[in-house]
CSV table of N, CA and C in Angstrom, one decimal:
chain,number,residue,atom,x,y,z
A,1,UNK,N,36.0,-156.4,-53.5
A,1,UNK,CA,35.8,-156.2,-52.2
A,1,UNK,C,33.6,-156.9,-52.0
A,2,UNK,N,33.1,-155.5,-51.7
A,2,UNK,CA,31.1,-154.7,-51.9
A,2,UNK,C,30.4,-155.8,-53.3
A,3,UNK,N,31.5,-156.4,-54.0
A,3,UNK,CA,30.8,-156.7,-55.3
A,3,UNK,C,30.4,-158.4,-54.0
A,4,UNK,N,31.9,-158.7,-54.3
A,4,UNK,CA,31.7,-160.3,-53.8
A,4,UNK,C,30.9,-161.2,-52.1
A,5,UNK,N,30.7,-160.2,-51.8
A,5,UNK,CA,30.3,-159.1,-50.2
A,5,UNK,C,28.5,-159.8,-50.8
A,6,UNK,N,28.2,-159.1,-52.4
A,6,UNK,CA,26.5,-159.4,-52.7
A,6,UNK,C,26.4,-160.0,-53.1
A,7,UNK,N,27.1,-160.7,-54.0
A,7,UNK,CA,27.0,-162.5,-54.0
A,7,UNK,C,27.7,-163.1,-53.1
A,8,UNK,N,28.0,-163.0,-52.0
A,8,UNK,CA,27.9,-164.8,-50.5
A,8,UNK,C,26.2,-163.7,-50.3
A,9,UNK,N,25.9,-162.1,-50.2
A,9,UNK,CA,24.6,-162.5,-49.5
A,9,UNK,C,23.6,-163.2,-50.3
A,10,UNK,N,23.2,-162.9,-52.2
A,10,UNK,CA,22.3,-163.4,-52.6
A,10,UNK,C,22.0,-164.7,-52.3
A,11,UNK,N,24.1,-165.7,-52.6
A,11,UNK,CA,23.2,-166.9,-52.7
A,11,UNK,C,23.1,-167.2,-50.8
A,12,UNK,N,23.3,-166.7,-50.5
A,12,UNK,CA,23.2,-166.9,-48.9
A,12,UNK,C,21.9,-166.9,-48.5
A,13,UNK,N,21.2,-165.5,-49.1
A,13,UNK,CA,20.1,-166.4,-49.0
A,13,UNK,C,18.8,-166.4,-50.0
A,14,UNK,N,19.4,-166.8,-51.1
A,14,UNK,CA,18.4,-167.8,-51.4
A,14,UNK,C,19.2,-169.5,-51.6
A,15,UNK,N,20.5,-169.8,-51.2
A,15,UNK,CA,20.1,-170.7,-50.2
A,15,UNK,C,19.1,-170.6,-48.6
A,16,UNK,N,19.0,-170.0,-48.3
A,16,UNK,CA,17.8,-169.6,-46.9
A,16,UNK,C,16.5,-170.2,-47.7
A,17,UNK,N,16.7,-169.1,-48.3
A,17,UNK,CA,14.9,-169.4,-49.1
A,17,UNK,C,14.6,-170.1,-50.4
A,18,UNK,N,15.0,-171.4,-50.4
A,18,UNK,CA,15.3,-172.2,-51.5
A,18,UNK,C,14.8,-172.1,-52.7
A,19,UNK,N,15.3,-170.6,-53.4
A,19,UNK,CA,15.6,-169.9,-54.1
A,19,UNK,C,16.4,-170.4,-55.5
A,20,UNK,N,16.5,-170.6,-56.6
A,20,UNK,CA,17.1,-170.9,-57.5
A,20,UNK,C,17.7,-170.4,-58.7
A,21,UNK,N,17.8,-170.0,-59.2
A,21,UNK,CA,18.4,-169.2,-60.0
A,21,UNK,C,19.6,-167.7,-59.4
A,22,UNK,N,20.0,-168.2,-58.4
A,22,UNK,CA,20.9,-167.0,-57.7
A,22,UNK,C,21.6,-166.3,-58.4
A,23,UNK,N,23.0,-166.7,-59.8
A,23,UNK,CA,23.2,-165.9,-60.8
A,23,UNK,C,22.4,-164.6,-60.7
A,24,UNK,N,20.9,-164.9,-61.7
A,24,UNK,CA,19.5,-164.0,-62.3
A,24,UNK,C,19.8,-163.5,-61.3
A,25,UNK,N,19.3,-163.7,-59.5
A,25,UNK,CA,18.7,-163.1,-59.0
A,25,UNK,C,19.5,-162.1,-58.8
A,26,UNK,N,21.5,-161.5,-58.4
A,26,UNK,CA,21.3,-161.3,-57.8
A,26,UNK,C,22.3,-160.2,-59.2
A,27,UNK,N,22.3,-160.3,-60.7
A,27,UNK,CA,22.2,-159.6,-61.6
A,27,UNK,C,21.0,-158.9,-62.2
A,28,UNK,N,20.4,-158.8,-61.2
A,28,UNK,CA,18.3,-157.8,-61.0
A,28,UNK,C,17.0,-158.7,-61.3
A,29,UNK,N,17.6,-160.0,-61.6
A,29,UNK,CA,16.5,-160.6,-61.9
A,29,UNK,C,15.2,-160.9,-61.3
A,30,UNK,N,13.5,-161.1,-61.4
A,30,UNK,CA,12.7,-161.1,-60.9
A,30,UNK,C,12.5,-161.8,-59.5
A,31,UNK,N,12.7,-161.6,-58.8
A,31,UNK,CA,12.4,-162.9,-57.0
A,31,UNK,C,11.0,-162.2,-56.0
A,32,UNK,N,10.5,-163.8,-56.6
A,32,UNK,CA,8.6,-163.3,-55.5
A,32,UNK,C,9.2,-164.1,-53.9
A,33,UNK,N,8.6,-163.3,-53.6
A,33,UNK,CA,8.3,-163.4,-52.6
A,33,UNK,C,7.1,-163.1,-51.3
A,34,UNK,N,6.8,-164.6,-51.0
A,34,UNK,CA,5.0,-164.0,-50.7
A,34,UNK,C,4.3,-163.3,-51.3
A,35,UNK,N,4.7,-163.5,-53.2
A,35,UNK,CA,4.5,-163.5,-54.4
A,35,UNK,C,3.5,-162.2,-54.8
A,36,UNK,N,5.4,-160.9,-54.6
A,36,UNK,CA,5.5,-159.9,-54.1
A,36,UNK,C,6.6,-159.8,-55.3
A,37,UNK,N,7.3,-159.3,-56.7
A,37,UNK,CA,7.8,-159.2,-57.2
A,37,UNK,C,8.9,-158.2,-56.1
A,38,UNK,N,10.3,-158.9,-56.5
A,38,UNK,CA,11.3,-158.0,-56.0
A,38,UNK,C,12.8,-158.1,-57.1
A,39,UNK,N,13.1,-156.7,-56.6
A,39,UNK,CA,14.3,-157.2,-57.7
A,39,UNK,C,15.9,-156.7,-56.3
A,40,UNK,N,16.8,-157.1,-56.8
A,40,UNK,CA,18.1,-156.7,-55.8
A,40,UNK,C,19.0,-156.4,-56.5
A,41,UNK,N,19.9,-155.1,-56.3
A,41,UNK,CA,20.9,-154.6,-57.4
A,41,UNK,C,21.5,-153.7,-56.3
A,42,UNK,N,23.1,-153.8,-56.9
A,42,UNK,CA,24.1,-153.6,-56.1
A,42,UNK,C,24.9,-153.2,-57.3
A,43,UNK,N,24.8,-151.7,-57.2
A,43,UNK,CA,25.9,-150.5,-58.6
A,43,UNK,C,26.8,-150.4,-57.6
A,44,UNK,N,28.1,-150.2,-58.3
A,44,UNK,CA,28.9,-149.5,-58.1
A,44,UNK,C,29.3,-147.9,-58.4
A,45,UNK,N,29.4,-148.0,-59.2
A,45,UNK,CA,29.0,-146.9,-59.4
A,45,UNK,C,28.3,-145.6,-59.0
A,46,UNK,N,27.3,-146.6,-58.2
A,46,UNK,CA,26.5,-145.2,-57.4
A,46,UNK,C,27.1,-145.4,-55.9
A,47,UNK,N,26.6,-146.7,-54.9
A,47,UNK,CA,27.6,-146.4,-54.0
A,47,UNK,C,27.5,-148.3,-54.1
A,48,UNK,N,28.9,-148.3,-53.6
A,48,UNK,CA,29.3,-150.0,-53.3
A,48,UNK,C,29.3,-151.0,-52.4
A,49,UNK,N,28.7,-150.0,-51.7
A,49,UNK,CA,28.8,-150.4,-49.8
A,49,UNK,C,27.1,-150.7,-50.0
A,50,UNK,N,26.5,-150.7,-51.0
A,50,UNK,CA,24.8,-151.0,-50.9
A,50,UNK,C,24.3,-151.8,-51.3
A,51,UNK,N,23.1,-152.6,-50.9
A,51,UNK,CA,21.7,-153.0,-52.1
A,51,UNK,C,20.6,-152.6,-52.0
A,52,UNK,N,20.1,-152.9,-52.8
A,52,UNK,CA,18.5,-152.0,-53.1
A,52,UNK,C,18.1,-152.7,-53.9
A,53,UNK,N,17.3,-152.4,-53.0
A,53,UNK,CA,16.2,-153.4,-53.0
A,53,UNK,C,14.6,-152.8,-53.6
A,54,UNK,N,14.0,-153.0,-54.7
A,54,UNK,CA,12.7,-152.7,-54.4
A,54,UNK,C,11.4,-153.9,-55.6
A,55,UNK,N,10.5,-153.5,-54.5
A,55,UNK,CA,9.1,-154.6,-54.1
A,55,UNK,C,8.2,-153.8,-55.3
A,56,UNK,N,7.6,-154.8,-56.3
A,56,UNK,CA,6.5,-154.5,-56.9
A,56,UNK,C,5.3,-154.3,-56.1
A,57,UNK,N,4.8,-153.0,-55.8
A,57,UNK,CA,3.2,-152.9,-55.1
A,57,UNK,C,1.9,-153.0,-56.1
A,58,UNK,N,2.1,-152.4,-56.8
A,58,UNK,CA,1.2,-152.6,-58.2
A,58,UNK,C,1.0,-151.6,-58.7
A,59,UNK,N,0.0,-151.8,-59.3
A,59,UNK,CA,-1.0,-150.5,-60.3
A,59,UNK,C,-1.7,-149.3,-59.1
A,60,UNK,N,-1.4,-148.5,-59.4
A,60,UNK,CA,-2.9,-148.1,-58.8
A,60,UNK,C,-4.4,-148.1,-59.5
A,61,UNK,N,-5.1,-148.0,-58.2
A,61,UNK,CA,-6.2,-148.4,-58.6
A,61,UNK,C,-7.4,-147.5,-59.4
A,62,UNK,N,-7.4,-147.9,-59.6
A,62,UNK,CA,-8.6,-147.2,-61.2
A,62,UNK,C,-10.1,-146.0,-60.2
A,63,UNK,N,-9.9,-145.7,-61.2
A,63,UNK,CA,-11.2,-143.5,-60.1
A,63,UNK,C,-10.5,-143.7,-59.3
A,64,UNK,N,-9.3,-144.8,-58.9
A,64,UNK,CA,-9.0,-143.6,-56.9
A,64,UNK,C,-6.8,-143.1,-57.3
A,65,UNK,N,-7.0,-143.1,-58.1
A,65,UNK,CA,-5.4,-143.0,-58.4
A,65,UNK,C,-5.1,-141.8,-57.6
A,66,UNK,N,-5.4,-140.3,-57.3
A,66,UNK,CA,-5.4,-139.3,-57.0
A,66,UNK,C,-5.0,-139.5,-55.3
A,67,UNK,N,-5.6,-140.5,-55.3
A,67,UNK,CA,-6.4,-141.2,-54.0
A,67,UNK,C,-4.8,-141.2,-52.9
A,68,UNK,N,-5.2,-142.9,-54.5
A,68,UNK,CA,-3.5,-143.5,-53.4
A,68,UNK,C,-2.4,-142.9,-52.9
A,69,UNK,N,-2.0,-142.2,-54.5
A,69,UNK,CA,-0.7,-141.4,-54.2
A,69,UNK,C,-0.8,-140.1,-52.9
A,70,UNK,N,-1.6,-140.4,-53.2
A,70,UNK,CA,-1.6,-138.6,-51.8
A,70,UNK,C,-1.6,-139.5,-50.8
A,71,UNK,N,-1.8,-140.9,-51.4
A,71,UNK,CA,-1.5,-142.4,-49.4
A,71,UNK,C,0.0,-142.1,-49.2
A,72,UNK,N,0.1,-142.7,-50.7
A,72,UNK,CA,1.4,-142.4,-51.2
A,72,UNK,C,2.8,-142.0,-50.6
A,73,UNK,N,2.7,-140.8,-50.6
A,73,UNK,CA,2.8,-139.5,-50.8
A,73,UNK,C,3.6,-138.6,-48.3
A,74,UNK,N,2.1,-139.6,-48.7
A,74,UNK,CA,1.7,-138.8,-46.9
A,74,UNK,C,2.9,-140.4,-46.3
A,75,UNK,N,2.2,-140.8,-46.9
A,75,UNK,CA,3.9,-142.5,-45.9
A,75,UNK,C,4.7,-141.8,-46.3
A,76,UNK,N,5.9,-141.3,-47.5
A,76,UNK,CA,7.0,-140.7,-47.7
A,76,UNK,C,7.6,-140.1,-46.4
A,77,UNK,N,6.6,-138.8,-47.2
A,77,UNK,CA,7.0,-137.6,-45.4
A,77,UNK,C,6.5,-138.7,-44.0
A,78,UNK,N,6.3,-139.7,-43.8
A,78,UNK,CA,6.1,-140.8,-42.7
A,78,UNK,C,7.6,-141.0,-42.3
A,79,UNK,N,8.0,-141.8,-43.2
A,79,UNK,CA,8.8,-142.4,-43.6
A,79,UNK,C,10.5,-141.9,-43.8
A,80,UNK,N,10.1,-140.2,-44.4
A,80,UNK,CA,11.2,-139.7,-44.8
A,80,UNK,C,12.3,-139.7,-43.3
A,81,UNK,N,13.9,-139.8,-43.7
A,81,UNK,CA,14.8,-139.5,-42.6
A,81,UNK,C,15.9,-139.9,-43.5
A,82,UNK,N,15.9,-140.3,-44.5
A,82,UNK,CA,17.0,-140.4,-46.0
A,82,UNK,C,18.2,-141.8,-45.3
A,83,UNK,N,17.1,-142.6,-44.8
A,83,UNK,CA,17.7,-143.9,-44.2
A,83,UNK,C,16.4,-144.6,-44.6
A,84,UNK,N,15.3,-144.6,-44.6
A,84,UNK,CA,13.6,-145.4,-45.0
A,84,UNK,C,14.2,-145.7,-46.3
A,85,UNK,N,12.8,-146.6,-46.9
A,85,UNK,CA,12.1,-146.4,-47.8
A,85,UNK,C,11.6,-145.4,-48.4
A,86,UNK,N,11.3,-145.8,-49.9
A,86,UNK,CA,10.4,-145.0,-50.0
A,86,UNK,C,9.2,-145.6,-51.0
A,87,UNK,N,8.8,-144.4,-51.9
A,87,UNK,CA,7.8,-145.0,-52.5
A,87,UNK,C,8.0,-144.7,-53.9
A,88,UNK,N,7.4,-144.6,-54.9
A,88,UNK,CA,7.9,-144.2,-56.2
A,88,UNK,C,7.3,-145.0,-56.9
A,89,UNK,N,7.1,-144.2,-58.7
A,89,UNK,CA,6.5,-144.3,-59.9
A,89,UNK,C,7.3,-145.0,-60.6
A,90,UNK,N,7.7,-146.3,-60.6
A,90,UNK,CA,9.2,-146.5,-62.0
A,90,UNK,C,8.4,-145.9,-63.7
A,91,UNK,N,8.9,-145.9,-63.8
A,91,UNK,CA,9.2,-144.5,-65.2
A,91,UNK,C,8.6,-146.6,-66.8
A,92,UNK,N,9.5,-147.1,-65.8
A,92,UNK,CA,9.6,-148.1,-66.9
A,92,UNK,C,7.8,-149.1,-67.3
A,93,UNK,N,7.4,-149.1,-65.7
A,93,UNK,CA,6.1,-149.9,-65.9
A,93,UNK,C,4.8,-148.9,-65.1
A,94,UNK,N,5.2,-147.8,-65.3
A,94,UNK,CA,3.8,-146.9,-64.2
A,94,UNK,C,3.3,-147.7,-62.6
A,95,UNK,N,4.4,-148.2,-62.1
A,95,UNK,CA,3.3,-149.3,-61.2
A,95,UNK,C,4.4,-148.8,-60.0
A,96,UNK,N,3.7,-149.1,-58.5
A,96,UNK,CA,4.3,-148.6,-58.1
A,96,UNK,C,5.3,-149.0,-56.6
A,97,UNK,N,6.0,-148.8,-56.4
A,97,UNK,CA,7.8,-149.8,-55.7
A,97,UNK,C,7.6,-148.5,-54.6
A,98,UNK,N,8.5,-149.7,-53.8
A,98,UNK,CA,8.6,-149.8,-52.3
A,98,UNK,C,10.3,-149.2,-52.9
A,99,UNK,N,10.8,-148.9,-52.9
A,99,UNK,CA,13.0,-148.5,-53.0
A,99,UNK,C,13.4,-148.8,-51.1
A,100,UNK,N,14.4,-149.3,-51.6
A,100,UNK,CA,15.2,-149.5,-49.9
A,100,UNK,C,15.9,-149.6,-49.8
A,101,UNK,N,17.3,-148.7,-49.8
A,101,UNK,CA,18.3,-149.9,-49.4
A,101,UNK,C,19.1,-149.7,-47.8
A,102,UNK,N,20.4,-151.1,-48.0
A,102,UNK,CA,20.7,-151.5,-46.8
A,102,UNK,C,22.6,-151.7,-47.4
A,103,UNK,N,23.5,-151.4,-45.7
A,103,UNK,CA,24.4,-151.0,-46.0
A,103,UNK,C,25.1,-153.0,-45.7
A,104,UNK,N,25.8,-153.0,-47.1
A,104,UNK,CA,25.8,-155.1,-47.6
A,104,UNK,C,26.5,-155.0,-46.1
A,105,UNK,N,27.7,-154.5,-45.1
A,105,UNK,CA,28.3,-155.1,-43.8
A,105,UNK,C,26.7,-155.5,-42.5
A,106,UNK,N,25.9,-154.4,-43.2
A,106,UNK,CA,24.9,-154.2,-42.2
A,106,UNK,C,24.4,-156.1,-41.9
A,107,UNK,N,24.1,-156.4,-42.9
A,107,UNK,CA,23.4,-156.7,-43.9
A,107,UNK,C,23.5,-159.0,-43.7
A,108,UNK,N,22.5,-159.5,-42.4
A,108,UNK,CA,22.7,-161.4,-43.5
A,108,UNK,C,21.8,-161.8,-43.6
A,109,UNK,N,21.6,-163.2,-45.0
A,109,UNK,CA,20.6,-163.8,-45.2
A,109,UNK,C,19.1,-163.6,-44.6
A,110,UNK,N,19.3,-163.9,-43.3
A,110,UNK,CA,18.7,-164.3,-42.1
A,110,UNK,C,17.3,-162.4,-42.4
A,111,UNK,N,18.4,-162.2,-41.7
A,111,UNK,CA,18.4,-159.9,-42.2
A,111,UNK,C,17.4,-159.7,-43.6
A,112,UNK,N,18.0,-159.7,-44.6
A,112,UNK,CA,17.7,-159.5,-46.2
A,112,UNK,C,15.6,-160.8,-46.2
A,113,UNK,N,15.7,-161.9,-45.4
A,113,UNK,CA,14.9,-162.6,-45.8
A,113,UNK,C,13.4,-161.2,-44.6
A,114,UNK,N,14.3,-161.5,-43.5
A,114,UNK,CA,12.9,-161.2,-43.2
A,114,UNK,C,12.2,-159.1,-43.7
A,115,UNK,N,13.2,-159.0,-44.2
A,115,UNK,CA,12.6,-157.4,-44.4
A,115,UNK,C,12.3,-157.6,-45.7
A,116,UNK,N,12.7,-158.4,-46.9
A,116,UNK,CA,11.2,-158.8,-47.7
A,116,UNK,C,10.8,-159.9,-47.0
A,117,UNK,N,10.3,-160.0,-46.6
A,117,UNK,CA,9.4,-160.5,-45.7
A,117,UNK,C,8.0,-159.7,-45.5
A,118,UNK,N,8.0,-158.7,-44.8
A,118,UNK,CA,8.5,-157.3,-44.5
A,118,UNK,C,7.2,-157.0,-45.4
A,119,UNK,N,8.2,-156.2,-46.4
A,119,UNK,CA,8.0,-155.4,-47.8
A,119,UNK,C,6.5,-155.8,-48.7
A,120,UNK,N,7.4,-157.2,-48.7
A,120,UNK,CA,6.0,-158.4,-49.3
A,120,UNK,C,5.0,-158.0,-48.4
A,121,UNK,N,4.7,-158.6,-46.7
A,121,UNK,CA,3.1,-158.0,-46.2
A,121,UNK,C,2.9,-156.4,-46.7
A,122,UNK,N,4.0,-155.0,-46.3
A,122,UNK,CA,3.2,-153.6,-47.1
A,122,UNK,C,2.7,-153.5,-48.7
A,123,UNK,N,3.0,-154.7,-49.2
A,123,UNK,CA,2.9,-154.6,-49.8
A,123,UNK,C,1.4,-155.4,-50.9
A,124,UNK,N,1.2,-156.0,-49.6
A,124,UNK,CA,0.0,-156.8,-50.1
A,124,UNK,C,-0.6,-156.2,-48.9
A,125,UNK,N,-1.2,-155.7,-47.7
A,125,UNK,CA,-2.1,-154.3,-48.3
A,125,UNK,C,-2.3,-153.7,-48.1
A,126,UNK,N,-1.0,-153.1,-49.0
A,126,UNK,CA,-1.2,-152.1,-50.3
A,126,UNK,C,-3.0,-152.7,-51.2
A,127,UNK,N,-2.3,-153.4,-52.0
A,127,UNK,CA,-3.4,-154.4,-52.7
A,127,UNK,C,-5.2,-154.2,-52.5
A,128,UNK,N,-4.6,-154.4,-51.1
A,128,UNK,CA,-6.1,-154.6,-50.5
A,128,UNK,C,-6.6,-153.4,-50.5
A,129,UNK,N,-6.2,-151.8,-49.7
A,129,UNK,CA,-6.6,-151.4,-49.7
A,129,UNK,C,-5.5,-149.7,-50.1
A,130,UNK,N,-5.1,-150.1,-50.5
A,130,UNK,CA,-3.7,-148.8,-50.3
A,130,UNK,C,-3.7,-147.6,-50.2
A,131,UNK,N,-3.4,-148.1,-48.8
A,131,UNK,CA,-3.4,-147.3,-47.8
A,131,UNK,C,-4.4,-146.6,-47.7
A,132,UNK,N,-5.8,-146.8,-47.6
A,132,UNK,CA,-6.6,-145.8,-47.8
A,132,UNK,C,-7.1,-145.9,-46.3
A,133,UNK,N,-6.8,-146.6,-45.8
A,133,UNK,CA,-8.1,-147.7,-43.7
A,133,UNK,C,-7.0,-146.9,-43.3
A,134,UNK,N,-6.4,-145.1,-43.0
A,134,UNK,CA,-6.6,-144.5,-41.7
A,134,UNK,C,-6.1,-145.5,-40.6
A,135,UNK,N,-6.8,-146.8,-39.9
A,135,UNK,CA,-6.7,-147.5,-38.7
A,135,UNK,C,-6.0,-147.8,-39.4
A,136,UNK,N,-6.1,-148.7,-40.2
A,136,UNK,CA,-4.9,-150.1,-40.9
A,136,UNK,C,-3.7,-149.6,-41.8
A,137,UNK,N,-3.4,-149.1,-41.3
A,137,UNK,CA,-2.6,-148.0,-42.5
A,137,UNK,C,-1.0,-148.2,-41.2
A,138,UNK,N,-0.1,-148.7,-42.5
A,138,UNK,CA,1.4,-149.1,-41.6
A,138,UNK,C,2.0,-147.4,-41.5
A,139,UNK,N,1.9,-147.0,-41.9
A,139,UNK,CA,2.4,-145.5,-41.9
A,139,UNK,C,1.9,-144.4,-41.2
A,140,UNK,N,0.7,-145.2,-40.6
A,140,UNK,CA,-0.2,-144.1,-39.6
A,140,UNK,C,-0.9,-142.7,-39.7
A,141,UNK,N,-1.1,-142.9,-41.6
A,141,UNK,CA,-2.1,-142.2,-41.6
A,141,UNK,C,-2.8,-141.0,-40.8
A,142,UNK,N,-2.6,-140.2,-40.5
A,142,UNK,CA,-4.1,-139.3,-39.7
A,142,UNK,C,-4.8,-138.8,-40.7
A,143,UNK,N,-4.9,-139.0,-41.3
A,143,UNK,CA,-6.3,-137.5,-42.6
A,143,UNK,C,-6.4,-139.8,-43.7
A,144,UNK,N,-7.6,-140.3,-43.4
A,144,UNK,CA,-8.5,-141.0,-44.6
A,144,UNK,C,-8.4,-140.1,-46.0
A,145,UNK,N,-8.6,-141.0,-46.7
A,145,UNK,CA,-8.4,-140.0,-48.5
A,145,UNK,C,-10.0,-140.8,-48.9
A,146,UNK,N,-11.1,-140.2,-49.1
A,146,UNK,CA,-11.6,-141.1,-49.6
A,146,UNK,C,-12.1,-140.2,-50.8
């Protein structure tokens, strides 16, 4: 049943957002929202009730990798609840990703659109300042990294 719910959610989201290739996206293919690439995955072996969402934030900044990684780790601590998104480095691409998961039964096409739009805004901010500006950081970092 959850697999059917997943395909229905992807179809409804794609219709709402005017996105073609619903089948490719449902199979984990790249989806662009506000110039940020996403993957949507459903894995019945892990948890058939969840939608897994991955947003590509980009590469660590050359010469400031340590500071940016520290900012991401502090953001992970701020987000830590077991139900919030987390930051990671993709083993395949070595790029920063934000990983999130949501219950399929609690998400509709409008909610998914809003979630992806919010994640895309955070990705674009990260690409601009790598969350190193404590005053504009969406995760309220207490210490600027310089």
